[in-house]
mmCIF file of C-alpha atoms in Angstrom:
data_model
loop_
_atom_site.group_PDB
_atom_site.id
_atom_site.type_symbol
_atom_site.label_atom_id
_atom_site.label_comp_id
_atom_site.label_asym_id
_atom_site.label_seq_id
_atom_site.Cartn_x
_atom_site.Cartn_y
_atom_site.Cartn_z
ATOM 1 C CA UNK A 221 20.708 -23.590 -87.013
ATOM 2 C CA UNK A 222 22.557 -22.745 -90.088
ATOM 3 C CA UNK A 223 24.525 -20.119 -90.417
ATOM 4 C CA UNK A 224 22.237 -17.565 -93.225
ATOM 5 C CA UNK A 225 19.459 -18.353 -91.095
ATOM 6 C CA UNK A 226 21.045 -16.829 -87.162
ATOM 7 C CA UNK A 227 22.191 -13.921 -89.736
ATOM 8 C CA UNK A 228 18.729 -13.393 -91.039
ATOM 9 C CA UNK A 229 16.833 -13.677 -88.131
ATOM 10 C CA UNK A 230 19.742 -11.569 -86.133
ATOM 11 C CA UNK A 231 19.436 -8.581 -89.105
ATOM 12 C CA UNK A 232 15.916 -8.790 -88.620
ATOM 13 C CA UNK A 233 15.862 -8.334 -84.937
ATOM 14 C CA UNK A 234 18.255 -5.410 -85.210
ATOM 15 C CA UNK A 235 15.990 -3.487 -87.443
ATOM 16 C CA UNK A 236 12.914 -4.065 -85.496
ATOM 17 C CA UNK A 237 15.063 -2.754 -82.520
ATOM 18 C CA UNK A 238 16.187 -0.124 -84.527
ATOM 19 C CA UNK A 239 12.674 0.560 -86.098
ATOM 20 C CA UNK A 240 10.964 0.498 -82.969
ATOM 21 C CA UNK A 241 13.898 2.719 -81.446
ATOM 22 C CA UNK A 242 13.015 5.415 -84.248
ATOM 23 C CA UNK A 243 9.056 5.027 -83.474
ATOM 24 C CA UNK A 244 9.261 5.591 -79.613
ATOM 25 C CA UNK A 245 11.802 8.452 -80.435
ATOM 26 C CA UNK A 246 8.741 10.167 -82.774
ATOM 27 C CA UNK A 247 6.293 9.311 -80.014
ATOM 28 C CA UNK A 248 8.588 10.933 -77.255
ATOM 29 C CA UNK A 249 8.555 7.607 -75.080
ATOM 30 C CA UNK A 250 11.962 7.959 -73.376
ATOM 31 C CA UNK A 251 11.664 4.722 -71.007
ATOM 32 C CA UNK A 252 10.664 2.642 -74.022
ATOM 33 C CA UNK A 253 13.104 3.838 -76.222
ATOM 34 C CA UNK A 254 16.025 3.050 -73.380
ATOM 35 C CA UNK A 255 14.157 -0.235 -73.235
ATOM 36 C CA UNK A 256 14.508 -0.740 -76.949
ATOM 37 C CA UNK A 257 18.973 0.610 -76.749
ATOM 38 C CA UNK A 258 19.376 -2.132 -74.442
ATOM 39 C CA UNK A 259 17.211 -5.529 -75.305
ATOM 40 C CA UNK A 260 17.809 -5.195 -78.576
ATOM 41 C CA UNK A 261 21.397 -5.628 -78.652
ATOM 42 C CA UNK A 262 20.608 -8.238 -75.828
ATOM 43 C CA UNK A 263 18.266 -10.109 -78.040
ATOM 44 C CA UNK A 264 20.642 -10.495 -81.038
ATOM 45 C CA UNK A 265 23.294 -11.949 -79.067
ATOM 46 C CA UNK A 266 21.271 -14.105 -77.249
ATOM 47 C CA UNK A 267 20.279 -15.863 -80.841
ATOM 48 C CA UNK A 268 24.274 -16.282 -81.413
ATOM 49 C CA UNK A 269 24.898 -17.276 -77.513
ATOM 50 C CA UNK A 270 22.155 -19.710 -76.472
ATOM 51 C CA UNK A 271 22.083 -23.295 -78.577
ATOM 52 C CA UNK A 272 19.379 -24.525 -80.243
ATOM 53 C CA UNK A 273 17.193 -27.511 -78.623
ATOM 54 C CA UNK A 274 18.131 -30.959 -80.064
ATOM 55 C CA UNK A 275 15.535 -33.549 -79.435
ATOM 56 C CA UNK A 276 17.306 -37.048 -80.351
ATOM 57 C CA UNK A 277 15.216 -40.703 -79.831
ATOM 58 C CA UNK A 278 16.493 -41.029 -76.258
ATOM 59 C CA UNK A 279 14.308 -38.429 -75.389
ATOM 60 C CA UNK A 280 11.738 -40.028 -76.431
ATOM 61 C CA UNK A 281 10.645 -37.886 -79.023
ATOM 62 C CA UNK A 282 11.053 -37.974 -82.531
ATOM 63 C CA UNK A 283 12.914 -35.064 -84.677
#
């Protein structure tokens, strides 16, 4: 995956984190919110950790 796309799509992920961190903070929803402090984080590393799937011919599949 280029390189302006895992830093779009990891910005994006951090704000819904953050936006859903804010939300469950104005709704009182402790749990949730701890929920949010942790997976989020977890979530944008995992797009910069984890390759992407490469399907080649051997597999039998086409790109």
């Amino acid at each position: 995956m280029p390189f302006t796309i895992k830093l779009g799509l990891s910005v994006m992920v951090a704000l819904a984190a953050i936006g859903g961190w804010i939300y469950m903070g104005y709704l009182n929803q402790t749990g949730p919110q701890w929920a949010l402090t942790f997976l989020g984080p977890f979530a944008v590393g995992s797009l910069w950790i984890f390759p992407e799937v490469m399907r080649n011919k051997a597999d039998g599949r086409a790109k």
